[in-house]
Amino acid sequence: MPKSLVPLLLLGLLGIGQALAQETAGAPVASEAPAGPSAIAVADIPTRAKDDERFAQTVIVRARLPDPGARLVPQLDAIDASIDARTDLLQLENLKTLPVMRLESLERHWRFDARRFAALKAQLQQATAPYAEDVAELSKRRADWEATRAGLAGSGAAAALTTQVDAVIAQLKAAEQAVSAPLARQIDVGRRANAVEARIEAGQKTVAAAIDYIDSRLLHADAPPIWRMRQQAGDRETVLESIDQNARIESQFAADYNAAGLGNQRVLNVLRLLLLPLLIWLSLHNRRSAPGTVEDETAARVLRRPLSSWLLLWMMGILVLEADAPLMLHQLAMLVALIPVLRLLPARGFRLLGPWPYVATALYLLERLGFLALLAGTDLYRLYELGLTVLALALTAWLLWRSRRIARAGPATRIQRTVQLIAWAAVVLLAVSAIANVVGAFSLAEMLTGGVIDSGYFGLMLYAGVNVFTALLHLLIVRRSADRLRGVRERAVLMLRLFVRLLNVAAVIGWLAYTMNRFRIFRPVYSTVEAVLTHTFKIGEISLTLGDVLLFVASVLIAFWSAKAVRFVLEEEVLPKMSLPRGVGNSVASLSYYALLMLGFLVALAVAGFEISQLAFLFGALGVGIGFGLQNVVNNFVSGLILMFERPIQPGDVVDIAGISGNVREIGMRATTIKTFDGADVVVPNGTLLSENLTNWTLRDMFRRIEIGVGVAYGSDPEQVIALMMDVVQSDPSVSKVPEPTAYFIGLGASSLDFSVRAWTRDYNSWFAIRSRLLTRIYAALNEAGIEIPFPQQDLHLRSVSEPAGAMLVREPRRGDRDDDDGGASGDRPRD
């Protein structure tokens, strides 16, 4: 009988899939062959003797210090004791009788022990390495001195040297003897560690084999038909004893896991401690400052229920950040989240799903409570599972019938159609589960029913959690941080939409993985995908796998987005707040962007498994390409670097280059983009910007000189004209006072007296509009003063005229001609 009801309750909560990540082992590195002993020169014996005696004394002192590996023995004992508690579960035949969820929990337990042992092994190697290095170095030095003594024998060397050599050899032997004791202890611990490692590997392989066996037997009958069910004597006692033993193992696993203090646990604890005060502060701040002003419905719900939001995000954090945690912990997290899920589902979710959330959570709770029936015996548990299956089937069918009645009022949305399709699949699976339970395929029935109920509730939990997380981000980014960060304020909505889209994609992928695992198809699919991704393709000296290619592409994309984000932060937030010389900010942002891209590319190559020799071949081919046809590309690239450092232009400058005038938009490493005043984007190679004459109108300042030419009629007073024009220019606020505007009488034209007005403006971008305004005002001032702006005039001298033409010129004008001359209606005059 069980000693406590608590471990039984905890064991009954098991039922979530295995972790999706696996550890990979590194490849061994070949060591270099040690060099042979070499005799020491006679002249170097005194100096070498002093150094080696000092080294021997250092080794002796270090050997007398407390053994750093001694503190690792209790950890090794704890792992060994954990394995001893599962000794009966190292036999494959015993594991075949366990339910698959218990095997998944054992798999996590072995993986946790393997993780603890890997950390312990690394520490043990670190503790053993100094002693091993000391022994190797002592042996090498002693061999050199023994070779020296052999060389001195019969050579007639001074007796003092021979005595010194013997003393050094004795000192080195004493050091070896001193270090041998701690090294022997380390070797003993290493032997125990090897045995523990072998047991862990054997346990992992046995559990994996048992899971594969059970998965392969899902379509076979593993129980008698339900009408032939018989309660065997001692069945209830056997079940209770097994539950008690498994509960104690799971409780110990949970205690060891919580005491491990892993990095992901520390991160989750920090987030948990920071999240609650943040939610409470947001809730109180919204109630005090502007209650009822939150437009988003989900955000308002989060602010009204901060404790439920914190609890839901905490439980989801356990599922995400502690993927290798005990199944018992995961099931507790999902049970604790039942009430927060229902309280935090947005109202639009209930409008779309109707009673589905209540049905899903109720079925999940009933399934978790099924272990109470198991306490009474396996037959009662089987009947309970059948009843749960029938209930789930009836409720799902009722919800489908209800949704079809509601759909007659209007067309269903895409989400509603998706939910209905999933519900129809659930109906089919639940019907198959009921039939399988009746005919005796109980493992298949249990898997199908549990998969449908668990995946439905898990999807609902993800939906609620993603909505809460999105609402929290909306409150922090759009409504809070945007008030302080200009760049975030301008792009906050776009950034939030992109992040929400990625979050939804991740949630869908997580739900699919969880569902596949609950229906026992994740492992074979994962094995198949792993085999495809790890298949090696060899091209000469280069070996690649599809997984390496995908990792390379993913790393490059991450590097690209990271570089863009860093450049955005530098350009929008950091560099504008610093006092930097002209163009330095743009150069720093651009160089940081390209440096991160280059670093990301190298990291991507390393992640993809490229070695130095392979990269040398690649760079050699690139060098040949540069030598034959990429000189211009390299020239433009180097020119881009020069532009970054010398900074003759920067984005926003107005330049003239190669007949092109416009604003500089972007300075890249190969080319610069110039937007002309007609609206066209012209890509100019950087080499052209350095090789040709470049006119930069805004290199030092935004000054621009405006020159206006004016011609007035002969007979006008030049002084009056200059005074009028100066009054107009000096009264314009856009005209700079330094340098002062000037007006000049520049010449006697063919038809007019020519004047020139010259003024400066600091508003370069508006100089053309300023010039137009000055022209308009000068023209109005001249008209008001009665000063005429003449048309071009020419005198015509006739040397010879024909008689008909002369008669036409001297005759009296006709009536119509006089009317025309007097301002009447004009018409074409007859000409010969």
PDB file of C-alpha atoms in Angstrom, residues 84-249:
ATOM      1  CA  ASP A  84      20.255   2.490  -8.167  1.00  0.00           C
ATOM      2  CA  ALA A  85      16.654   3.509  -7.427  1.00  0.00           C
ATOM      3  CA  ARG A  86      15.805   2.529 -10.999  1.00  0.00           C
ATOM      4  CA  THR A  87      17.753  -0.740 -11.087  1.00  0.00           C
ATOM      5  CA  ASP A  88      14.596  -2.777 -11.680  1.00  0.00           C
ATOM      6  CA  LEU A  89      13.792  -0.511 -14.643  1.00  0.00           C
ATOM      7  CA  LEU A  90      17.010  -1.319 -16.505  1.00  0.00           C
ATOM      8  CA  GLN A  91      15.501  -4.547 -17.851  1.00  0.00           C
ATOM      9  CA  LEU A  92      13.664  -4.266 -21.148  1.00  0.00           C
ATOM     10  CA  GLU A  93      11.063  -6.865 -20.168  1.00  0.00           C
ATOM     11  CA  ASN A  94      10.111  -4.862 -17.093  1.00  0.00           C
ATOM     12  CA  LEU A  95       9.825  -1.647 -19.096  1.00  0.00           C
ATOM     13  CA  LYS A  96       7.497  -3.226 -21.664  1.00  0.00           C
ATOM     14  CA  THR A  97       4.819  -3.512 -18.990  1.00  0.00           C
ATOM     15  CA  LEU A  98       4.821   0.214 -18.150  1.00  0.00           C
ATOM     16  CA  PRO A  99       2.505   2.772 -19.786  1.00  0.00           C
ATOM     17  CA  VAL A 100       4.127   4.960 -22.392  1.00  0.00           C
ATOM     18  CA  MET A 101       3.760   8.144 -20.345  1.00  0.00           C
ATOM     19  CA  ARG A 102       5.748   6.479 -17.571  1.00  0.00           C
ATOM     20  CA  LEU A 103       8.425   5.550 -20.122  1.00  0.00           C
ATOM     21  CA  GLU A 104       8.561   9.136 -21.368  1.00  0.00           C
ATOM     22  CA  SER A 105       9.084  10.288 -17.799  1.00  0.00           C
ATOM     23  CA  LEU A 106      11.899   7.731 -17.397  1.00  0.00           C
ATOM     24  CA  GLU A 107      13.441   8.980 -20.613  1.00  0.00           C
ATOM     25  CA  ARG A 108      13.509  12.506 -19.223  1.00  0.00           C
ATOM     26  CA  HIS A 109      14.932  11.174 -15.972  1.00  0.00           C
ATOM     27  CA  TRP A 110      17.811   9.447 -17.787  1.00  0.00           C
ATOM     28  CA  ARG A 111      18.399  12.534 -19.887  1.00  0.00           C
ATOM     29  CA  PHE A 112      18.550  14.662 -16.748  1.00  0.00           C
ATOM     30  CA  ASP A 113      21.097  12.275 -15.224  1.00  0.00           C
ATOM     31  CA  ALA A 114      23.103  12.388 -18.437  1.00  0.00           C
ATOM     32  CA  ARG A 115      23.061  16.172 -18.317  1.00  0.00           C
ATOM     33  CA  ARG A 116      24.186  16.212 -14.687  1.00  0.00           C
ATOM     34  CA  PHE A 117      26.879  13.655 -15.454  1.00  0.00           C
ATOM     35  CA  ALA A 118      28.158  15.659 -18.432  1.00  0.00           C
ATOM     36  CA  ALA A 119      28.651  18.700 -16.199  1.00  0.00           C
ATOM     37  CA  LEU A 120      30.281  16.508 -13.530  1.00  0.00           C
ATOM     38  CA  LYS A 121      32.570  14.882 -16.084  1.00  0.00           C
ATOM     39  CA  ALA A 122      33.729  18.270 -17.332  1.00  0.00           C
ATOM     40  CA  GLN A 123      34.541  19.356 -13.786  1.00  0.00           C
ATOM     41  CA  LEU A 124      36.319  16.064 -13.119  1.00  0.00           C
ATOM     42  CA  GLN A 125      38.456  16.467 -16.210  1.00  0.00           C
ATOM     43  CA  GLN A 126      39.257  20.011 -15.151  1.00  0.00           C
ATOM     44  CA  ALA A 127      40.305  18.778 -11.702  1.00  0.00           C
ATOM     45  CA  THR A 128      42.405  15.909 -13.094  1.00  0.00           C
ATOM     46  CA  ALA A 129      44.102  17.884 -15.865  1.00  0.00           C
ATOM     47  CA  PRO A 130      46.648  19.730 -13.630  1.00  0.00           C
ATOM     48  CA  TYR A 131      47.868  16.473 -12.023  1.00  0.00           C
ATOM     49  CA  ALA A 132      48.111  14.715 -15.382  1.00  0.00           C
ATOM     50  CA  GLU A 133      49.998  17.658 -16.872  1.00  0.00           C
ATOM     51  CA  ASP A 134      52.370  17.709 -13.889  1.00  0.00           C
ATOM     52  CA  VAL A 135      53.071  13.988 -14.242  1.00  0.00           C
ATOM     53  CA  ALA A 136      53.690  14.311 -17.977  1.00  0.00           C
ATOM     54  CA  GLU A 137      55.981  17.289 -17.519  1.00  0.00           C
ATOM     55  CA  LEU A 138      57.893  15.641 -14.660  1.00  0.00           C
ATOM     56  CA  SER A 139      58.376  12.499 -16.717  1.00  0.00           C
ATOM     57  CA  LYS A 140      59.655  14.475 -19.686  1.00  0.00           C
ATOM     58  CA  ARG A 141      62.091  16.501 -17.609  1.00  0.00           C
ATOM     59  CA  ARG A 142      63.331  13.451 -15.726  1.00  0.00           C
ATOM     60  CA  ALA A 143      63.952  11.664 -19.039  1.00  0.00           C
ATOM     61  CA  ASP A 144      66.035  14.638 -20.203  1.00  0.00           C
ATOM     62  CA  TRP A 145      68.113  14.572 -17.010  1.00  0.00           C
ATOM     63  CA  GLU A 146      68.610  10.802 -17.203  1.00  0.00           C
ATOM     64  CA  ALA A 147      69.807  11.212 -20.783  1.00  0.00           C
ATOM     65  CA  THR A 148      72.152  13.933 -19.554  1.00  0.00           C
ATOM     66  CA  ARG A 149      73.546  11.703 -16.787  1.00  0.00           C
ATOM     67  CA  ALA A 150      74.114   8.891 -19.292  1.00  0.00           C
ATOM     68  CA  GLY A 151      75.996  11.321 -21.487  1.00  0.00           C
ATOM     69  CA  LEU A 152      78.154  12.540 -18.590  1.00  0.00           C
ATOM     70  CA  ALA A 153      79.185   8.997 -17.620  1.00  0.00           C
ATOM     71  CA  GLY A 154      82.739   8.378 -18.825  1.00  0.00           C
ATOM     72  CA  SER A 155      83.057  11.886 -20.272  1.00  0.00           C
ATOM     73  CA  GLY A 156      85.322  13.145 -17.535  1.00  0.00           C
ATOM     74  CA  ALA A 157      82.874  15.870 -16.502  1.00  0.00           C
ATOM     75  CA  ALA A 158      83.219  17.524 -13.126  1.00  0.00           C
ATOM     76  CA  ALA A 159      81.860  15.549 -10.208  1.00  0.00           C
ATOM     77  CA  ALA A 160      79.840  18.578  -9.091  1.00  0.00           C
ATOM     78  CA  LEU A 161      77.812  18.455 -12.278  1.00  0.00           C
ATOM     79  CA  THR A 162      77.104  14.744 -11.890  1.00  0.00           C
ATOM     80  CA  THR A 163      76.044  15.303  -8.293  1.00  0.00           C
ATOM     81  CA  GLN A 164      73.736  18.134  -9.327  1.00  0.00           C
ATOM     82  CA  VAL A 165      72.177  15.983 -12.041  1.00  0.00           C
ATOM     83  CA  ASP A 166      71.514  13.179  -9.542  1.00  0.00           C
ATOM     84  CA  ALA A 167      69.970  15.655  -7.118  1.00  0.00           C
ATOM     85  CA  VAL A 168      67.613  17.022  -9.761  1.00  0.00           C
ATOM     86  CA  ILE A 169      66.577  13.512 -10.770  1.00  0.00           C
ATOM     87  CA  ALA A 170      65.870  12.626  -7.133  1.00  0.00           C
ATOM     88  CA  GLN A 171      63.857  15.823  -6.711  1.00  0.00           C
ATOM     89  CA  LEU A 172      61.774  15.065  -9.808  1.00  0.00           C
ATOM     90  CA  LYS A 173      61.141  11.514  -8.582  1.00  0.00           C
ATOM     91  CA  ALA A 174      59.999  12.862  -5.234  1.00  0.00           C
ATOM     92  CA  ALA A 175      57.589  15.215  -7.000  1.00  0.00           C
ATOM     93  CA  GLU A 176      56.240  12.310  -9.049  1.00  0.00           C
ATOM     94  CA  GLN A 177      55.730  10.322  -5.891  1.00  0.00           C
ATOM     95  CA  ALA A 178      53.917  13.244  -4.236  1.00  0.00           C
ATOM     96  CA  VAL A 179      51.556  13.808  -7.139  1.00  0.00           C
ATOM     97  CA  SER A 180      50.819  10.109  -7.633  1.00  0.00           C
ATOM     98  CA  ALA A 181      48.496   9.932  -4.581  1.00  0.00           C
ATOM     99  CA  PRO A 182      45.961  12.625  -5.682  1.00  0.00           C
ATOM    100  CA  LEU A 183      46.245  11.401  -9.254  1.00  0.00           C
ATOM    101  CA  ALA A 184      45.401   7.873  -8.126  1.00  0.00           C
ATOM    102  CA  ARG A 185      42.317   9.192  -6.334  1.00  0.00           C
ATOM    103  CA  GLN A 186      41.296  11.045  -9.457  1.00  0.00           C
ATOM    104  CA  ILE A 187      41.754   7.871 -11.500  1.00  0.00           C
ATOM    105  CA  ASP A 188      39.546   5.934  -9.078  1.00  0.00           C
ATOM    106  CA  VAL A 189      36.833   8.593  -9.351  1.00  0.00           C
ATOM    107  CA  GLY A 190      37.209   8.461 -13.128  1.00  0.00           C
ATOM    108  CA  ARG A 191      36.661   4.702 -13.117  1.00  0.00           C
ATOM    109  CA  ARG A 192      33.479   5.152 -11.096  1.00  0.00           C
ATOM    110  CA  ALA A 193      32.403   7.891 -13.473  1.00  0.00           C
ATOM    111  CA  ASN A 194      32.944   5.601 -16.451  1.00  0.00           C
ATOM    112  CA  ALA A 195      30.771   2.951 -14.842  1.00  0.00           C
ATOM    113  CA  VAL A 196      28.035   5.514 -14.127  1.00  0.00           C
ATOM    114  CA  GLU A 197      28.212   6.774 -17.698  1.00  0.00           C
ATOM    115  CA  ALA A 198      27.831   3.232 -19.026  1.00  0.00           C
ATOM    116  CA  ARG A 199      24.757   2.678 -16.840  1.00  0.00           C
ATOM    117  CA  ILE A 200      23.211   5.951 -18.030  1.00  0.00           C
ATOM    118  CA  GLU A 201      23.765   5.041 -21.672  1.00  0.00           C
ATOM    119  CA  ALA A 202      22.322   1.578 -21.087  1.00  0.00           C
ATOM    120  CA  GLY A 203      19.259   3.061 -19.361  1.00  0.00           C
ATOM    121  CA  GLN A 204      18.633   5.512 -22.184  1.00  0.00           C
ATOM    122  CA  LYS A 205      18.905   2.793 -24.827  1.00  0.00           C
ATOM    123  CA  THR A 206      16.625   0.454 -22.875  1.00  0.00           C
ATOM    124  CA  VAL A 207      13.916   3.098 -22.426  1.00  0.00           C
ATOM    125  CA  ALA A 208      14.108   4.082 -26.098  1.00  0.00           C
ATOM    126  CA  ALA A 209      13.789   0.427 -27.095  1.00  0.00           C
ATOM    127  CA  ALA A 210      10.784  -0.017 -24.797  1.00  0.00           C
ATOM    128  CA  ILE A 211       9.034   3.062 -26.267  1.00  0.00           C
ATOM    129  CA  ASP A 212       9.682   1.804 -29.795  1.00  0.00           C
ATOM    130  CA  TYR A 213       8.307  -1.602 -28.847  1.00  0.00           C
ATOM    131  CA  ILE A 214       5.121  -0.142 -27.375  1.00  0.00           C
ATOM    132  CA  ASP A 215       4.659   2.141 -30.388  1.00  0.00           C
ATOM    133  CA  SER A 216       5.019  -0.848 -32.697  1.00  0.00           C
ATOM    134  CA  ARG A 217       2.339  -2.747 -30.701  1.00  0.00           C
ATOM    135  CA  LEU A 218      -0.282   0.001 -30.781  1.00  0.00           C
ATOM    136  CA  LEU A 219      -2.313  -1.744 -33.461  1.00  0.00           C
ATOM    137  CA  HIS A 220      -2.291  -5.065 -31.607  1.00  0.00           C
ATOM    138  CA  ALA A 221      -4.747  -6.168 -28.944  1.00  0.00           C
ATOM    139  CA  ASP A 222      -3.103  -6.012 -25.525  1.00  0.00           C
ATOM    140  CA  ALA A 223      -6.180  -6.776 -23.391  1.00  0.00           C
ATOM    141  CA  PRO A 224      -9.197  -9.080 -23.612  1.00  0.00           C
ATOM    142  CA  PRO A 225     -12.413  -7.717 -25.110  1.00  0.00           C
ATOM    143  CA  ILE A 226     -14.404  -5.703 -22.674  1.00  0.00           C
ATOM    144  CA  TRP A 227     -17.110  -8.359 -22.357  1.00  0.00           C
ATOM    145  CA  ARG A 228     -14.471 -10.883 -21.195  1.00  0.00           C
ATOM    146  CA  MET A 229     -12.855  -8.616 -18.627  1.00  0.00           C
ATOM    147  CA  ARG A 230     -12.087 -10.310 -15.321  1.00  0.00           C
ATOM    148  CA  GLN A 231     -10.650  -8.802 -12.162  1.00  0.00           C
ATOM    149  CA  GLN A 232      -7.649 -10.912 -11.182  1.00  0.00           C
ATOM    150  CA  ALA A 233      -6.749 -11.590  -7.568  1.00  0.00           C
ATOM    151  CA  GLY A 234      -4.085  -9.258  -6.267  1.00  0.00           C
ATOM    152  CA  ASP A 235      -4.436  -6.919  -9.262  1.00  0.00           C
ATOM    153  CA  ARG A 236      -5.313  -3.885  -7.130  1.00  0.00           C
ATOM    154  CA  GLU A 237      -2.441  -4.511  -4.700  1.00  0.00           C
ATOM    155  CA  THR A 238       0.023  -4.889  -7.581  1.00  0.00           C
ATOM    156  CA  VAL A 239      -1.161  -1.644  -9.163  1.00  0.00           C
ATOM    157  CA  LEU A 240      -0.924   0.265  -5.895  1.00  0.00           C
ATOM    158  CA  GLU A 241       2.555  -1.065  -5.195  1.00  0.00           C
ATOM    159  CA  SER A 242       3.714  -0.101  -8.678  1.00  0.00           C
ATOM    160  CA  ILE A 243       2.187   3.364  -8.332  1.00  0.00           C
ATOM    161  CA  ASP A 244       3.828   3.845  -4.964  1.00  0.00           C
ATOM    162  CA  GLN A 245       7.259   2.876  -6.293  1.00  0.00           C
ATOM    163  CA  ASN A 246       6.911   5.047  -9.388  1.00  0.00           C
ATOM    164  CA  ALA A 247       5.630   7.969  -7.329  1.00  0.00           C
ATOM    165  CA  ARG A 248       8.675   7.854  -5.075  1.00  0.00           C
ATOM    166  CA  ILE A 249      10.981   7.793  -8.107  1.00  0.00           C
TER     167      ILE A 249
END
